[in-house]
CSV table of N, CA and C in Angstrom, one decimal:
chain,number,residue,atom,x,y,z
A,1,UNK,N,-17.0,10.7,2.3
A,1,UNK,CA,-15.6,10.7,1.8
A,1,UNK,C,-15.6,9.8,0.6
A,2,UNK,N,-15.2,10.5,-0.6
A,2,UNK,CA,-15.2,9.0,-2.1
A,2,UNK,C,-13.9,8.5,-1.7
A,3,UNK,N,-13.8,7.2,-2.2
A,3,UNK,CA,-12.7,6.4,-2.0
A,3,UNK,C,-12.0,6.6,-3.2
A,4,UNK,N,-11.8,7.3,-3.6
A,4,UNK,CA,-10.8,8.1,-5.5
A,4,UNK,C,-9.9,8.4,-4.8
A,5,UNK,N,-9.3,8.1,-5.5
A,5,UNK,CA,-7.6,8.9,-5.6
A,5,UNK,C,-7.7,10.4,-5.9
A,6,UNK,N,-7.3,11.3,-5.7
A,6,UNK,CA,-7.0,12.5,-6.0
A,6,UNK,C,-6.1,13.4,-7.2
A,7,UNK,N,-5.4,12.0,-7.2
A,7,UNK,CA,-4.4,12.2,-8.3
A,7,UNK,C,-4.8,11.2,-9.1
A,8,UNK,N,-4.9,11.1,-10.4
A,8,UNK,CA,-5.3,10.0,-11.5
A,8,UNK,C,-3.9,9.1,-11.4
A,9,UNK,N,-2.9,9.7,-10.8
A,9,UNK,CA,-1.4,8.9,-10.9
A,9,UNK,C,-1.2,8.2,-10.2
A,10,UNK,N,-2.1,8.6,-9.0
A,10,UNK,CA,-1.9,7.5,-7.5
A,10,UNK,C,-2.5,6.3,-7.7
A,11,UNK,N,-3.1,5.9,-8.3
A,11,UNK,CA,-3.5,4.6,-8.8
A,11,UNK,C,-2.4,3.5,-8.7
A,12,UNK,N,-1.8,4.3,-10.3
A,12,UNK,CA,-0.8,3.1,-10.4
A,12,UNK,C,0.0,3.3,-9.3
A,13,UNK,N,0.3,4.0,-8.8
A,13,UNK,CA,1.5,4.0,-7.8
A,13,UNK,C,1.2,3.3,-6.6
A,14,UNK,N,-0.6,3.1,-6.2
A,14,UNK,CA,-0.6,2.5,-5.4
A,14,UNK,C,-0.8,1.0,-5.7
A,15,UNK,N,-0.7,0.7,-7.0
A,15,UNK,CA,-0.6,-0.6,-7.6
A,15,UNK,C,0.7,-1.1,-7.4
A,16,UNK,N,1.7,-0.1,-8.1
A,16,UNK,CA,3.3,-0.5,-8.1
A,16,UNK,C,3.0,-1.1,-6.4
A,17,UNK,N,3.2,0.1,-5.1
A,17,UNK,CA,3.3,-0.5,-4.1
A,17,UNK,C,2.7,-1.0,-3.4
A,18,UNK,N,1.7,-1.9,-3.9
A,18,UNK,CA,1.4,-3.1,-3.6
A,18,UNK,C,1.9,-4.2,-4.0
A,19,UNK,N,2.6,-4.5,-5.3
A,19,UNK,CA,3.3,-5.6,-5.6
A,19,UNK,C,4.6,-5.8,-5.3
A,20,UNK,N,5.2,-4.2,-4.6
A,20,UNK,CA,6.1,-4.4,-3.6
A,20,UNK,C,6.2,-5.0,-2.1
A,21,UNK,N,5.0,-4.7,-1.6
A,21,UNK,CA,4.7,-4.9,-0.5
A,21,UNK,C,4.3,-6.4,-0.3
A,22,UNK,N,3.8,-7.2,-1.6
A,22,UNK,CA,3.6,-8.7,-1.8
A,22,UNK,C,4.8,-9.3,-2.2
A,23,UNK,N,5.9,-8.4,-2.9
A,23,UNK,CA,7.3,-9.3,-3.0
A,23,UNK,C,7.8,-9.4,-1.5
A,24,UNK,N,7.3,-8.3,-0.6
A,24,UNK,CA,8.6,-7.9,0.5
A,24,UNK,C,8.1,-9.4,1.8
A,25,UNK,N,6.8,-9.6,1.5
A,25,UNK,CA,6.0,-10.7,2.3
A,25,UNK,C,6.4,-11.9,1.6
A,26,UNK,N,7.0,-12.0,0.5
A,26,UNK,CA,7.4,-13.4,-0.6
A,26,UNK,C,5.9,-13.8,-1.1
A,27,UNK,N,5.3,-13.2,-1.4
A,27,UNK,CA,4.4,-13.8,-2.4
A,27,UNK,C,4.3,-13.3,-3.4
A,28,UNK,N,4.1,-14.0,-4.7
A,28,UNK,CA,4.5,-14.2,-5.8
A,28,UNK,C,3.2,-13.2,-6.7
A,29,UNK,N,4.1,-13.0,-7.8
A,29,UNK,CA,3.3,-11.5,-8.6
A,29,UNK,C,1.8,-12.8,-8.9
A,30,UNK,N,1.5,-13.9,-9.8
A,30,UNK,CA,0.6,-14.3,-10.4
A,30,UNK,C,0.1,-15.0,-9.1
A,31,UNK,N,0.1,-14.6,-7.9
A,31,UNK,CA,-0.7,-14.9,-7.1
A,31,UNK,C,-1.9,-13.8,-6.9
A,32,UNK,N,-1.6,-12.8,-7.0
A,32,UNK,CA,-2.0,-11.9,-6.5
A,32,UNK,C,-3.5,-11.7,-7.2
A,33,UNK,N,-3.8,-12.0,-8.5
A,33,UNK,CA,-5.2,-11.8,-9.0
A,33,UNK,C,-6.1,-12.6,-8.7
A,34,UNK,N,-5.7,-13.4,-7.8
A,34,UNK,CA,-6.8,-14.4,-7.0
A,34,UNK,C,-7.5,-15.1,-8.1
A,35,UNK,N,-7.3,-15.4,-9.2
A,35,UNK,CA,-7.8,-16.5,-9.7
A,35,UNK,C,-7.9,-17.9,-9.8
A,36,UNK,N,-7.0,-18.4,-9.0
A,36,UNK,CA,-6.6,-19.6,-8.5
A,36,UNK,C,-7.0,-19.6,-7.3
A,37,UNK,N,-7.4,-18.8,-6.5
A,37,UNK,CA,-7.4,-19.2,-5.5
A,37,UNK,C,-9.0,-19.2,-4.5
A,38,UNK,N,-9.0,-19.3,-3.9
A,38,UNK,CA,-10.6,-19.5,-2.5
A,38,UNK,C,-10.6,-17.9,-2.0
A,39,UNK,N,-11.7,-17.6,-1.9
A,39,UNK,CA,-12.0,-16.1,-1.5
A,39,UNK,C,-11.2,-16.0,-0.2
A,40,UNK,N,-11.3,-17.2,1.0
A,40,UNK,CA,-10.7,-17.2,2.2
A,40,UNK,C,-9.1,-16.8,1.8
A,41,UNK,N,-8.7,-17.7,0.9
A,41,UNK,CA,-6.9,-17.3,0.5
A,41,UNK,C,-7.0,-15.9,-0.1
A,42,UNK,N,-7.8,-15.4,-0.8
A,42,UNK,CA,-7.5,-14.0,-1.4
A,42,UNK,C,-7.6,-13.3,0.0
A,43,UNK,N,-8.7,-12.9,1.1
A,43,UNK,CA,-8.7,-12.4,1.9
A,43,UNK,C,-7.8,-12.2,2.7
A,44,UNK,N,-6.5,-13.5,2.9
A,44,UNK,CA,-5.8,-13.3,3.9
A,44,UNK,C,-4.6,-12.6,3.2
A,45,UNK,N,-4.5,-13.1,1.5
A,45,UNK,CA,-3.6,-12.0,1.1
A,45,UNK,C,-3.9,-10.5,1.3
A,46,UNK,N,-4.9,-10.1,0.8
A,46,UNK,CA,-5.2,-9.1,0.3
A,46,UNK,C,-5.6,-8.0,2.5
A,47,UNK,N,-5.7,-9.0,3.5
A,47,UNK,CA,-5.6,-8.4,4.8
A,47,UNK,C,-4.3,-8.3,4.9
A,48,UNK,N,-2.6,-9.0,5.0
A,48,UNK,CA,-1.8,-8.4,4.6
A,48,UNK,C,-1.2,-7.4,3.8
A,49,UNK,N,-1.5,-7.6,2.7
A,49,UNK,CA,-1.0,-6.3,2.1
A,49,UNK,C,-1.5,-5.4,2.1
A,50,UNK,N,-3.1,-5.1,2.9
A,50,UNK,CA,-3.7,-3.9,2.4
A,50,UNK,C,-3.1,-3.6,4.0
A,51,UNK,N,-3.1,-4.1,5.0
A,51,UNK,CA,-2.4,-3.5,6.5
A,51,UNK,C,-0.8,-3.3,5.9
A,52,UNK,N,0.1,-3.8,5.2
A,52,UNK,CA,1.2,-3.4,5.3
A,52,UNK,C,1.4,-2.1,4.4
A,53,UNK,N,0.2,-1.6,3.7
A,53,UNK,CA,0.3,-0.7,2.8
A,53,UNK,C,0.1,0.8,3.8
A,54,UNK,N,-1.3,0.2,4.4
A,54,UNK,CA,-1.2,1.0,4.9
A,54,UNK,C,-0.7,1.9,6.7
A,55,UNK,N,0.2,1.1,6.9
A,55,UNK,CA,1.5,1.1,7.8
A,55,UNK,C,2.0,1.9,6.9
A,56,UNK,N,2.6,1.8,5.7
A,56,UNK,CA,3.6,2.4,4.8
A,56,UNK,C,3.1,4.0,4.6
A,57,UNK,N,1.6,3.7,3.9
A,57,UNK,CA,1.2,5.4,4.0
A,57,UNK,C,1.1,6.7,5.2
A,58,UNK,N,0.6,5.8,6.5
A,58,UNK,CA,0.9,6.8,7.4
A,58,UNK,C,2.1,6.7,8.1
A,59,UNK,N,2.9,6.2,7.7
A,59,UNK,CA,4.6,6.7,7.7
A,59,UNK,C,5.1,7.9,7.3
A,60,UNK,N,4.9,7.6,5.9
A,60,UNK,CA,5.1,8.5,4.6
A,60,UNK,C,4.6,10.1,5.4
A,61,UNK,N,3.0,9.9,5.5
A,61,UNK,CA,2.3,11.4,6.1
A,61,UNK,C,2.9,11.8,7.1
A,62,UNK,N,3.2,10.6,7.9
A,62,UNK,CA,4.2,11.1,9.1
A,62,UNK,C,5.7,12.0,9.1
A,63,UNK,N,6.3,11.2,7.9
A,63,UNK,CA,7.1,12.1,7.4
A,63,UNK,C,7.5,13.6,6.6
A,64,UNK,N,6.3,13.2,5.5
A,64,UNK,CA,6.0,14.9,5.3
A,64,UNK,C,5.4,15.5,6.0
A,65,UNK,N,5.0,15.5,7.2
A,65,UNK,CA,4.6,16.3,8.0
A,65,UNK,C,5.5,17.0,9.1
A,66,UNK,N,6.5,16.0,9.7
A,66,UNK,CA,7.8,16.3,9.7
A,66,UNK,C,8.8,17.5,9.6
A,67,UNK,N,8.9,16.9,7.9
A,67,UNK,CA,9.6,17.9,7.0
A,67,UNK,C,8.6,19.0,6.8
A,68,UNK,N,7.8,19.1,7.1
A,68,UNK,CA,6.6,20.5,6.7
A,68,UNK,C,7.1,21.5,8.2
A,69,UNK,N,7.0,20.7,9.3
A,69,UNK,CA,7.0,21.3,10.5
A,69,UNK,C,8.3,22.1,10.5
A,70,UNK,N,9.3,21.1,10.3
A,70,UNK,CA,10.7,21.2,10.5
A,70,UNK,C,11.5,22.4,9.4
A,71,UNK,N,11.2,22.6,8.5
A,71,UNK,CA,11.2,23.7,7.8
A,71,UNK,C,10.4,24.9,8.0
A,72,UNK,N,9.6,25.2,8.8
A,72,UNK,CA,9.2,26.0,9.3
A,72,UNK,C,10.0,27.0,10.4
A,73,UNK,N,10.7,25.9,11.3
A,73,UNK,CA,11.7,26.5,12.2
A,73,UNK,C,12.3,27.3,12.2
């Protein structure tokens, strides 16, 4: 399985919600490039947001699937 996006668009989108998902935790946009910081501090950011991201996505699937089902009726 390649780890690509399918859509060239989903990128940014999965950029945008990422820096949503680091405001919604209070951490700050110029944290995020890990330049300042120790690989151990990036890691612990980047294990939250990459788990709250993807909480968020199999939501979402959960939801169009849903609405896929539920229109079928």
């Amino acid at each position: 399985m390649a780890n690509k996006p399918v859509d060239p668009n989903a990128k940014a989108a999965l950029n945008q919600m990422k820096l949503e998902i680091a405001n919604e935790l209070g951490m700050e946009n110029t944290n995020l490039n890990g330049a300042n910081s120790t690989s151990y501090q990036n890691g612990e950011i980047g294990g939250r947001v990459g788990g709250q991201m993807s909480k968020k996505l199999v939501a979402m699937g959960e939801e169009a699937l849903l609405r896929q089902y539920n229109s079928k009726k």
